[in-house]
Coordinates of C-alpha atoms in Angstrom, one line a residue:
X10 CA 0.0 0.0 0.0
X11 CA 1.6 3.0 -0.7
X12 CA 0.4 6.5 0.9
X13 CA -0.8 9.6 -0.6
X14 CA -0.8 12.9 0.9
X15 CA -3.5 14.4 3.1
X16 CA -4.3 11.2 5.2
X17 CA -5.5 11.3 8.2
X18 CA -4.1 10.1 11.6
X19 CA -6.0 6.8 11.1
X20 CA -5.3 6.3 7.9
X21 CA -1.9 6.8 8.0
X22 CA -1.4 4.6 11.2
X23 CA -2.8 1.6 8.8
X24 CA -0.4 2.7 6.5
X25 CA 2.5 2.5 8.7
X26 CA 1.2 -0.6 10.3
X27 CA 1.8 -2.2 7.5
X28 CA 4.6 -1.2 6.8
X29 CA 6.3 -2.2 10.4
X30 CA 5.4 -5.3 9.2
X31 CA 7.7 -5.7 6.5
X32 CA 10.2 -4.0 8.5
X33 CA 9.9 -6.6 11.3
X34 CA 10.4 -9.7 8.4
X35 CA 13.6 -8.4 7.1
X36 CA 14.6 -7.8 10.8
X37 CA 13.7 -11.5 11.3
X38 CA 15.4 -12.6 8.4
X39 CA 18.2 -11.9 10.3
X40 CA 17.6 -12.6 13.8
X41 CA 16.5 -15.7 13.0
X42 CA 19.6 -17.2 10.7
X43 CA 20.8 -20.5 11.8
X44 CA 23.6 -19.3 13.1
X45 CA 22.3 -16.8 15.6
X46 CA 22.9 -18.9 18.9
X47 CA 19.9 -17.5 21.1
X48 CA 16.3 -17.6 20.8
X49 CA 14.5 -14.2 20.2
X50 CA 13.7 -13.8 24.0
X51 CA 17.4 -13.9 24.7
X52 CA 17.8 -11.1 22.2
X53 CA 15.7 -9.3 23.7
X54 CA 17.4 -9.2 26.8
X55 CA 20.9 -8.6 24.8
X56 CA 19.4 -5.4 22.7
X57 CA 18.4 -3.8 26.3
X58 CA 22.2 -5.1 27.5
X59 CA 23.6 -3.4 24.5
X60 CA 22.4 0.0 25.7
X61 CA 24.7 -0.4 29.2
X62 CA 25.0 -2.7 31.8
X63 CA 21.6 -3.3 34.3
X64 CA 20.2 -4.7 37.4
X65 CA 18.2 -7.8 36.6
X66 CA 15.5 -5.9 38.3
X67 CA 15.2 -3.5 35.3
X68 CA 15.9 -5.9 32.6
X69 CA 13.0 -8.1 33.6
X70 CA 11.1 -4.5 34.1
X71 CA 12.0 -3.5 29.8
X72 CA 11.5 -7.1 29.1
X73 CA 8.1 -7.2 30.8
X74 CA 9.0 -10.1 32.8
X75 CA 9.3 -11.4 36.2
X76 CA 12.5 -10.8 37.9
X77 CA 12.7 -14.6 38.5
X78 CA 12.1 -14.9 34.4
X79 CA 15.1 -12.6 33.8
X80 CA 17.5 -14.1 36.2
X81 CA 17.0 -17.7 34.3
X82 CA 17.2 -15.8 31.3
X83 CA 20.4 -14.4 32.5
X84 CA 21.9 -18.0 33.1
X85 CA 21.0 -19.7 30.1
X86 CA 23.3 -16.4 28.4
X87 CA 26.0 -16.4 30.7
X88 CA 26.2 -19.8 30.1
X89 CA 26.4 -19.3 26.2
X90 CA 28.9 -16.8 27.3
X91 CA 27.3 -14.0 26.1
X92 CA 26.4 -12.3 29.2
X93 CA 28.3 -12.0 32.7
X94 CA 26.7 -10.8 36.2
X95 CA 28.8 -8.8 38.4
X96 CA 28.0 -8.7 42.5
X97 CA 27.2 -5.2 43.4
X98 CA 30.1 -3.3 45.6
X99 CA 27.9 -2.2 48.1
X100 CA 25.1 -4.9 48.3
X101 CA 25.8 -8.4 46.9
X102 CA 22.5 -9.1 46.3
X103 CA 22.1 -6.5 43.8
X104 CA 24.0 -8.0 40.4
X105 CA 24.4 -6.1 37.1
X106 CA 24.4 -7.6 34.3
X107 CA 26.4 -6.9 31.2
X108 CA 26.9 -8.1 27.5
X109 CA 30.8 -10.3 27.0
X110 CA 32.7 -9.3 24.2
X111 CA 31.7 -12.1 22.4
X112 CA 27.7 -11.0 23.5
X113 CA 28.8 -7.3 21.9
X114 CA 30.4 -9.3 18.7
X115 CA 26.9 -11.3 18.3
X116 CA 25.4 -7.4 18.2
X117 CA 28.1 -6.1 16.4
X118 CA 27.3 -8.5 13.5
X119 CA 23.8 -8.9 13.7
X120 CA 23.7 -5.1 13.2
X121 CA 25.6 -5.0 10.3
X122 CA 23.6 -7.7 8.7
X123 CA 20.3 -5.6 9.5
X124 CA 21.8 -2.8 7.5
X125 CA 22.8 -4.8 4.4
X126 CA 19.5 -5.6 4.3
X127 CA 18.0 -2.5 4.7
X128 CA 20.1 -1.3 2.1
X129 CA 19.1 -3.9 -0.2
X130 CA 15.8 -2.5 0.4
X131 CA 16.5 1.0 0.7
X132 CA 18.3 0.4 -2.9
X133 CA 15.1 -0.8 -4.2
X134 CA 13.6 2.5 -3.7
X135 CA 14.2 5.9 -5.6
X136 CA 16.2 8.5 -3.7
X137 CA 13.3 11.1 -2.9
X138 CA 11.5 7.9 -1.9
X139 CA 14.1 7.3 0.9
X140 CA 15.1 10.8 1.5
X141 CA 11.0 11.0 2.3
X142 CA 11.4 7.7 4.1
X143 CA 14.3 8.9 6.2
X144 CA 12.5 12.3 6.6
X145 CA 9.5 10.5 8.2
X146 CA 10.5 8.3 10.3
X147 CA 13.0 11.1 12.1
X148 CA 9.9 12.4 12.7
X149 CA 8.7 9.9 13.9
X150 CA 11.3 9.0 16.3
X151 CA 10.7 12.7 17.8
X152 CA 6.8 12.2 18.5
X153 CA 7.4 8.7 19.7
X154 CA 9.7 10.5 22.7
X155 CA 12.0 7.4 22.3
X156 CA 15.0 10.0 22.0
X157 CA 13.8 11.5 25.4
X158 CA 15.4 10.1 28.9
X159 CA 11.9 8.9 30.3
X160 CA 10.5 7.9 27.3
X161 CA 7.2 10.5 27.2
X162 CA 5.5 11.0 24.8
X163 CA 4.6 15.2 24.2
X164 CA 1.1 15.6 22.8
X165 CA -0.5 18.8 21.8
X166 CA -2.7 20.4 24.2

C-alpha cells in the first residue's frame, strides 16, 4: 500500500502498520539465521544489555518479565557466554548484568547484517523515496519520545 498525501491520523497509522510489518520480516530474516545462537527472547534481553550494563530488576522490568524470568534468562546467556553478572560493591544481592565481548560481537554483526538488508531495500527505492522515508520516520522518532530520557510522549494540548 503505498500512501498519498493528506491522510488522516488513522489512515496513516494503517499505513505504517503495515509497513512495520515488513520491517519486522527483514529484521527477522536476520535474527533468526541459523547461526544466531539464542532464541528471540534472549535477544531481547541482549538489545536492552547493549544499551549499558543493568540490574536484573530493570531488565525483567524492559523485558516485561518477572525478575525470577530474567535471572533464568540471565543463566542460560552467561552460560552461552554471552552475558556475565557482576556482585554489586555495596550490596551483593544486587547484580548487574552486562553483554561479554563475544555477547557485543553477536550485536556487532547482527547489526551490520540488518543494514545490508536495509540497504538492499532502501536500494530498491528511488532516492526522494528514501530521503522522504528517512525524513519521516526522524519524525517519527521525535513524537514517539523514544530520543527523550523517560521515554514521554509530548502531545499537543
Amino acid at each position: 500500500m503505498v500512501a498519498t498525501p493528506g491522510l488522516g491520523a488513522e489512515e496513516a497509522a494503517a499505513v505504517l502498520d503495515e509497513a512495520a510489518g515488513s520491517l519486522m520480516a527483514v529484521w527477522a530474516r536476520v535474527h533468526n539465521a541459523p547461526d544466531v545462537p539464542v532464541p528471540a527472547t534472549q535477544l531481547r534481553a541482549l538489545f536492552v544489555l547493549e544499551r549499558g550494563p543493568v540490574n536484573i530488576s530493570a531488565l525483567a522490568t524492559e523485558l516485561n518479565a518477572l525478575v525470577s524470568s530474567a535471572s533464568r534468562l540471565c543463566d542460560r546467556l552467561e552460560a552461552s557466554g554471552l552475558l556475565l553478572r557482576d556482585p554489586g560493591q555495596d550490596d551483593r544481592r544486587e547484580v548487574t548484568v552486562r553483554l561479554t565481548a563475544e555477547g557485543q560481537e553477536l550485536m556487532d554483526r547482527l547489526r551490520v547484517r540488518r543494514q545490508e538488508e536495509l540497504g538492499r531495500v532502501l536500494s530498491m527505492m528511488s532516492a526522494q523515496a528514501r530521503q522522504a522515508l528517512l525524513w519521516g520516520l526522524g519524525q517519527f522518532h521525535e513524537a514517539s519520545g523514544m530520543d527523550r530520557p523517560d521515554g514521554t510522549i509530548s502531545l499537543p494540548a
